[in-house]
XYZ file of C-alpha atoms in Angstrom:
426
model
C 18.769 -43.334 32.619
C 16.374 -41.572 30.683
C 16.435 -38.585 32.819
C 20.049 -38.167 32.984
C 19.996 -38.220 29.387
C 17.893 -35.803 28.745
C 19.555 -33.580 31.519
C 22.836 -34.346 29.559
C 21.692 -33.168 26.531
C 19.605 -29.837 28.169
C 23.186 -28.971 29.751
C 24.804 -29.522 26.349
C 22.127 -27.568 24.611
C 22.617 -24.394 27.151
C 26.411 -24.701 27.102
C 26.112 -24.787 23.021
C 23.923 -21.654 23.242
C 26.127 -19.914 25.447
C 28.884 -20.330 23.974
C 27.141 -18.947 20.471
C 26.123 -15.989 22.356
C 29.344 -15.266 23.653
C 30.827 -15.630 20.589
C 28.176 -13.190 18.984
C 28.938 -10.905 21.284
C 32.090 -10.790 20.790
C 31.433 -10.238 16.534
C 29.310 -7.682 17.651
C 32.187 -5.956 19.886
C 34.491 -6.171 16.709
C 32.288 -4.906 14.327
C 31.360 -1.708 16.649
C 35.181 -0.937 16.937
C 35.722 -1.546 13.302
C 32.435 1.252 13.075
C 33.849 3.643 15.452
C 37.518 3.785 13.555
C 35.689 4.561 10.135
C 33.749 6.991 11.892
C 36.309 8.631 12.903
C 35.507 8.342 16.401
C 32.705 8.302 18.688
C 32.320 12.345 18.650
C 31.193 14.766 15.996
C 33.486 17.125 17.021
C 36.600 15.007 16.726
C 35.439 14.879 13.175
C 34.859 18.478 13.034
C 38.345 19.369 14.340
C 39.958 17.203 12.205
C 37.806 18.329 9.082
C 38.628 22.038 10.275
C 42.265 20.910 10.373
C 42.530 19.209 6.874
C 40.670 22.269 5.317
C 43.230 24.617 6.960
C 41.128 26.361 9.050
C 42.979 25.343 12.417
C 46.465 23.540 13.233
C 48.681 21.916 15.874
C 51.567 24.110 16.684
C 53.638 22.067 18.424
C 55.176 19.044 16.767
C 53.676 16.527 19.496
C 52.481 16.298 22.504
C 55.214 16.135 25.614
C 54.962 12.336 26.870
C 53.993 11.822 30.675
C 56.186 9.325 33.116
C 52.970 7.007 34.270
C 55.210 6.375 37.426
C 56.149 9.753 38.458
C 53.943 11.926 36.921
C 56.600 14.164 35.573
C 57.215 14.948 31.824
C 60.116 12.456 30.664
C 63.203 14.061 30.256
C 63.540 13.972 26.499
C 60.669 15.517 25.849
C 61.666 18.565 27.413
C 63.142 21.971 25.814
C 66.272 21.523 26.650
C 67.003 18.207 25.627
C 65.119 18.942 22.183
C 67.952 21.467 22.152
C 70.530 19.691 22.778
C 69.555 17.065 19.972
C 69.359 19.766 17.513
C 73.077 21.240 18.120
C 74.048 17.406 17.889
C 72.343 17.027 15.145
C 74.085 19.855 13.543
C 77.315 18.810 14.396
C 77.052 15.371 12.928
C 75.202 16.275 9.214
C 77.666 19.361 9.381
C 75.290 22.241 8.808
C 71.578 23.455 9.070
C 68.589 23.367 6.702
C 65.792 26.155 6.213
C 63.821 25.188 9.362
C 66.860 24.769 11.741
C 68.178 28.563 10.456
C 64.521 29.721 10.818
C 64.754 28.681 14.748
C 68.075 30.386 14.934
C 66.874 33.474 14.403
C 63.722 33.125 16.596
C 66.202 32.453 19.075
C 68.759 35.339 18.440
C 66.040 37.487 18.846
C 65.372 36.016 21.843
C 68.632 36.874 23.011
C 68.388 40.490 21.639
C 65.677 40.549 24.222
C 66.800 39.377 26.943
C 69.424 41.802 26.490
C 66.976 44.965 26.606
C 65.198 43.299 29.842
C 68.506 42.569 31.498
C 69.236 46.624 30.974
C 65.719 47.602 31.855
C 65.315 45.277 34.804
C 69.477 46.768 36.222
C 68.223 50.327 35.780
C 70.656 51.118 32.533
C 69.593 53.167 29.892
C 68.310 51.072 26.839
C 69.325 53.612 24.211
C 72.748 53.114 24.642
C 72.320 49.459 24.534
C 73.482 48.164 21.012
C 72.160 45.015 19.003
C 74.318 45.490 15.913
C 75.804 42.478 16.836
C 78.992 43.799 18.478
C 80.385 41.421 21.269
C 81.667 44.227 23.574
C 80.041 45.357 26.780
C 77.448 42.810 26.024
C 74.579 42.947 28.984
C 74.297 39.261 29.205
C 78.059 38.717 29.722
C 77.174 41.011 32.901
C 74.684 38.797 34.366
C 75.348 37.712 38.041
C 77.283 40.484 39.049
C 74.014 43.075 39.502
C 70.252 42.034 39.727
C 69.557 39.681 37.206
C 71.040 36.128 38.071
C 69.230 34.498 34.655
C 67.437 34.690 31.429
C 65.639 31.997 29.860
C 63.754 31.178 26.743
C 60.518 29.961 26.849
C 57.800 28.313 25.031
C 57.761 27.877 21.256
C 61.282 29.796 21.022
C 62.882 27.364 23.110
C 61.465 24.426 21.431
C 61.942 25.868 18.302
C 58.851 25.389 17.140
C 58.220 29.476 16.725
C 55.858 30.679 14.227
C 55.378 33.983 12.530
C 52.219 36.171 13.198
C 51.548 33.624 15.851
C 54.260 32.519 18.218
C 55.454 35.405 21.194
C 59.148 36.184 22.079
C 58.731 34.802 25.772
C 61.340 35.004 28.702
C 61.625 34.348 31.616
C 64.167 36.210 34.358
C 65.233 35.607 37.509
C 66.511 38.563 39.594
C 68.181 38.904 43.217
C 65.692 39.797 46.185
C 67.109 42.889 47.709
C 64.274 43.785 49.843
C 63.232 47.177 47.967
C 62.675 45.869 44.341
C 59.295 44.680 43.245
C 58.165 42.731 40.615
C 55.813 45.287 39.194
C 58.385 47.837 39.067
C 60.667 45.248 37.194
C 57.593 44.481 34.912
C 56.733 48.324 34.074
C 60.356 49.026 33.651
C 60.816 46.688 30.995
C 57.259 47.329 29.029
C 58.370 50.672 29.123
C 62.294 49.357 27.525
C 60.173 47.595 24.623
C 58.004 50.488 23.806
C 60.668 52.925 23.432
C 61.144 54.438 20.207
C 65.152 54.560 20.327
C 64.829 50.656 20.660
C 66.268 49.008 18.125
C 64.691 45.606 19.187
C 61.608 45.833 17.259
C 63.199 47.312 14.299
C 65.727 44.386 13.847
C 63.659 41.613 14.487
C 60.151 42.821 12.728
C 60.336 40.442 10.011
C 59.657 37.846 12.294
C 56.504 38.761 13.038
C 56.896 37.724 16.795
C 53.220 38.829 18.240
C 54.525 40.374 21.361
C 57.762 40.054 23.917
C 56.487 38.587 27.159
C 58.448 38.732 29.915
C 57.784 36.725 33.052
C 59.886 37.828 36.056
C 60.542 36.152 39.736
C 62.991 37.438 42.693
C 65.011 35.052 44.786
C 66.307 35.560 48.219
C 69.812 36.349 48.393
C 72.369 33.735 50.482
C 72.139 32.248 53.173
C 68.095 31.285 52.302
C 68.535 27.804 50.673
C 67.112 29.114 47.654
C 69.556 32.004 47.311
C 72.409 29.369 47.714
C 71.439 27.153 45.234
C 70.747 29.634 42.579
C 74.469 31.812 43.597
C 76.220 27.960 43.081
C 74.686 27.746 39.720
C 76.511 31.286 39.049
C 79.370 30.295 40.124
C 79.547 27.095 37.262
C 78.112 24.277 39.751
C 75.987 22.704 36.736
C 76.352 19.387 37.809
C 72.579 17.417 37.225
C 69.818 15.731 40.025
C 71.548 12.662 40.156
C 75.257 14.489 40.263
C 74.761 16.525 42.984
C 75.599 16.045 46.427
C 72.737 15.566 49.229
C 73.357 19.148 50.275
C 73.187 20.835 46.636
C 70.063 18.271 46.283
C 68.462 20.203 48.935
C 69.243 23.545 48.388
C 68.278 22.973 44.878
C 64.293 21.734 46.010
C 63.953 25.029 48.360
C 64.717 26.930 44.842
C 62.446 24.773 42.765
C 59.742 25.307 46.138
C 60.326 29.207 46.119
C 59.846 29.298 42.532
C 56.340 27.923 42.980
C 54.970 24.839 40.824
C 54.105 26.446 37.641
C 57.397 28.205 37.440
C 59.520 25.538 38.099
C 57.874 23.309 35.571
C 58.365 26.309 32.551
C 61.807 26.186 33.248
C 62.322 22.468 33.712
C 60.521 21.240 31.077
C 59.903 24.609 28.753
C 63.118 26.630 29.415
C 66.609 26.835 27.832
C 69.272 29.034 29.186
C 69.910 32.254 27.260
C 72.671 33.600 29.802
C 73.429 33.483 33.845
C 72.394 30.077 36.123
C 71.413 27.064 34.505
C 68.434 26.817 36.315
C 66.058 24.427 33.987
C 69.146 21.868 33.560
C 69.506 21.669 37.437
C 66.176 21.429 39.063
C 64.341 18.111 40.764
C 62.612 16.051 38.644
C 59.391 16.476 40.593
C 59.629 20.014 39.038
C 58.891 18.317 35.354
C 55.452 17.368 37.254
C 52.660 19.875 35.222
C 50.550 21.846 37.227
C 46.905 22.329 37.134
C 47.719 26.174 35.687
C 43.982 27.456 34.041
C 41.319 24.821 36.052
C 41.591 26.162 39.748
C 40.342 29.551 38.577
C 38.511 29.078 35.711
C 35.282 30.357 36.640
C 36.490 33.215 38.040
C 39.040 33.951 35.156
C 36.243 33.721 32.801
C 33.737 36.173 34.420
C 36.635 38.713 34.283
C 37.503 38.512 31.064
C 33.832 38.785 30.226
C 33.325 42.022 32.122
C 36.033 43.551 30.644
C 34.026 43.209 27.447
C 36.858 42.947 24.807
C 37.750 40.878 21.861
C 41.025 40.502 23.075
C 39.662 39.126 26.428
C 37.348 36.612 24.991
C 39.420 35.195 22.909
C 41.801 35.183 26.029
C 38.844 33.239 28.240
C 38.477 30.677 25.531
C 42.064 29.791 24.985
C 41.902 29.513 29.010
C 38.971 27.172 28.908
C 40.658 25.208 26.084
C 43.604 24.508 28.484
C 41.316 23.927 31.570
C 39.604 20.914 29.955
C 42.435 19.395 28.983
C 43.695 19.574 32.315
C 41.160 18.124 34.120
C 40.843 15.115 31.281
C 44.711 14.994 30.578
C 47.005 15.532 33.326
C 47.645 12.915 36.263
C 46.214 14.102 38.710
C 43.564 10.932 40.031
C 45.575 8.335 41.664
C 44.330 5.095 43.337
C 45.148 3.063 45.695
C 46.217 -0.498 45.147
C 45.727 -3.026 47.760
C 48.581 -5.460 49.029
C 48.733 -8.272 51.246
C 50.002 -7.700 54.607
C 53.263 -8.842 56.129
C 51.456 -12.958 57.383
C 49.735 -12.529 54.003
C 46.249 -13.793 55.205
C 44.772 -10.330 54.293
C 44.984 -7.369 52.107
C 45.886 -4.035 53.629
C 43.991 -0.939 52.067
C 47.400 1.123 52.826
C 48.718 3.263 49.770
C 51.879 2.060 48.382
C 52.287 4.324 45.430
C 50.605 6.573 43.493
C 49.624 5.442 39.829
C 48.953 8.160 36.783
C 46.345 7.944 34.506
C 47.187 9.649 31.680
C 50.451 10.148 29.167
C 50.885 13.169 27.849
C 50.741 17.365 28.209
C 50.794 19.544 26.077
C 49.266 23.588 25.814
C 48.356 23.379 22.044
C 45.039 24.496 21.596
C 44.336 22.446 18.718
C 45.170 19.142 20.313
C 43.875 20.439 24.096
C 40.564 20.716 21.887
C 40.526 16.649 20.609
C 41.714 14.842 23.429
C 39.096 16.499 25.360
C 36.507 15.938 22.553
C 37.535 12.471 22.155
C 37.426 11.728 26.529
C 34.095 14.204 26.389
C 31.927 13.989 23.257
C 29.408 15.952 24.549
C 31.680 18.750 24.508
C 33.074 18.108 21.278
C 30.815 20.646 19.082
C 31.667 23.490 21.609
C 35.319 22.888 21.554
C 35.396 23.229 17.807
C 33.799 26.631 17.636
C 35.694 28.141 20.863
C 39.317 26.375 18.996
C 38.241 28.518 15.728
C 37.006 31.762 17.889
C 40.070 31.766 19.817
C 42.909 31.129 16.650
C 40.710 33.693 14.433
C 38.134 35.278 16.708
C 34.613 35.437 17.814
C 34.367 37.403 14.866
C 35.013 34.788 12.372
C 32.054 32.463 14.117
C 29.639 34.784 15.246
C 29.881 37.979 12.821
C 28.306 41.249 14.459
C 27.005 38.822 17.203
C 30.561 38.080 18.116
C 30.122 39.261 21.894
C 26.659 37.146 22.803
C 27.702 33.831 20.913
C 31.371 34.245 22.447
C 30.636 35.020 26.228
C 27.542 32.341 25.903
C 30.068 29.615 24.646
C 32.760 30.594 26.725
C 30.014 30.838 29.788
C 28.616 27.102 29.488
C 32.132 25.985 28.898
C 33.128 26.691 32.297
C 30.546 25.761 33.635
C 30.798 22.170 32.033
C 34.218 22.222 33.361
C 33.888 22.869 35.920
C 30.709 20.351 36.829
C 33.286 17.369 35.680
C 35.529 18.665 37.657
C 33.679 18.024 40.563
């Protein structure tokens, strides 16, 4: 009796101390986290972007981050350009009027259109001095759209989500033009560069006070009917606008050859950073797979990055940063692991390794620099010092970090960025 006793009371005495250590444990656990939020975090460079950021020295752009369908992979549709658009004319409609920010975004977007109305002439052949952007309504280009060349125009970026900002935001479009077998893209490109750098343009005269960086222009060819591609996009131009879940299976179909001929990346700037300026409603109409982001900087970072640095610029090195920026992000941010998830087979007496489904890890997208450069520096603190320097080097330049030495400390940074970025990425 006296044995089991005192085995009683040894089992009570290591079940009392477990449970004390356990429960120190977990005080220790809670007092760490309660550490790590007044710290601010477990890097030094999340603290040093955000102490950049309240001193004014670097920003977010964008209002938020774009939110990320765990499911599917695909931005959610609200978070897109277009529906951000839509909400804003609502909006409007229901307060009965627009404040100094909503005007502000008008005109970023008018000029928009007075753009796309010099690259519509340029990219039909049609001589842009006789164009007019007084205002005038008659023998408007974009009201021509669909009968020559061009099938669409499209706003893009910070323009179309009206978050546009002067000195820093570009006027960016995007057109779509008929395949006729003798056209190329370059020509297209050099013929409208050529249309913007014309003195007897009135584009940059009427819109300077904007202080739009640059007019980009992005430009694709489609394949004329009977190629699926050339169908879908000649229905949209003939007012077939109906959406995915609309559309018959035919129209379904043709519409996924356009979104596959357009190529990932494209087909997610239209679907999810795209508003229609004039011609085919292209970003309102394609699959929802196209709302998926693309891995656009990591697959070629390396490479990227050694070009820019030969080239030897300012201009490129601040280019190779922003790139490596974005690349991080990507591989940290977008949902691209999946796993697989084991279920039990049909008898259920064992599990079948099979995938049923692909599961996302991460929530959100976004191509602001500023918050590419903490999510990454929260998910990598090792990488968080770096990313603070390249964020400031590529907003103000190497110049403003590295003074005279702006080329060595730039290309070195830039250098064992990639290279870090590439090593997680394997």
């Amino acid at each position: 009796n006296t044995d089991n006793t005192d085995n009683t009371d040894n089992t009570d005495n290591e079940t009392s101390f477990s449970d004390s250590s356990t429960a120190a444990q977990k005080s220790a656990a809670r007092r760490f986290a309660r550490w790590r939020v007044r710290a601010g975090g477990p890097s030094a460079g999340v603290q040093a972007l955000l102490q950049l950021e309240r001193a004014g020295v670097v920003r977010a752009t964008s209002r938020k981050s774009l939110r990320v369908d765990l499911e599917t992979g695909a931005v959610v549709p609200e978070d897109t350009a277009l529906a951000f658009a839509r909400n804003n004319d609502n909006e409007a409609f229901l307060f009965g009027g627009r404040g100094g920010a909503a005007r502000h975004a008008d005109r970023w977007m008018e000029a928009a259109r007075d753009a796309a109305r010099v690259a519509t002439a340029a990219c039909e052949g049609w001589d842009v001095s006789d164009l007019s952007l007084d205002g005038s309504r008659e023998d408007d280009s974009l009201d021509r759209i669909g009968v020559g060349r061009v099938a669409g125009v499209y706003a893009r970026g910070s323009v179309a989500r009206r978050e546009a900002r002067p000195g820093v935001s570009d006027v960016d479009l995007v057109v779509l033009c008929w395949d006729d077998g003798e056209t190329k893209t370059t020509s297209l490109r050099a013929a409208t560069r050529e249309a913007f750098a014309r003195d007897d343009c009135d584009w940059q005269t009427k819109w300077s006070h904007v202080r739009a960086t640059k007019v980009d222009v992005r430009i694709a060819l489609v394949p004329l009917p009977p190629h699926p591609a050339g169908v879908a996009l000649a229905k949209l131009l003939d007012g077939d606008d109906t959406t995915e879940a609309e559309a018959s299976s035919s129209d379904t179909t043709y519409r996924a050859a356009l979104a596959t001929w357009l190529g990932p990346e494209l087909a997610f700037v239209l679907s999810t950073e795209s508003v229609t300026l004039a011609g085919a409603d292209v970003p309102g109409t394609l699959p929802d797979i196209s709302r998926v982001p693309p891995l656009r900087c990591l697959p070629t970072l390396r490479r990227d990055v050694v070009e820019a640095l030969a080239d030897g610029g300012e201009r490129s090195l601040r280019w190779a940063l922003r790139r490596t920026l974005r690349a991080a992000f990507e591989k940290e941010a977008l949902p691209s692991r999946v796993r697989d998830t084991p279920v039990a087979s049909r008898d259920g007496t064992e599990e079948d390794e099979r995938r049923v489904g692909t599961t996302f890890e991460r929530s959100e997208y976004t191509r602001d620099l500023f918050r590419c450069a903490v999510f990454v520096a929260r998910h990598r603190p090792d990488l968080g010092e770096d990313l603070a320097c390249a964020l400031v080097a590529a907003v103000h330049g190497p110049r403003a970090v590295w003074g005279a030495l702006w080329y060595a400390g730039g290309s070195a940074l830039a250098q064992r960025l990639a290279d870090e970025v590439a090593a997680f990425q394997d």
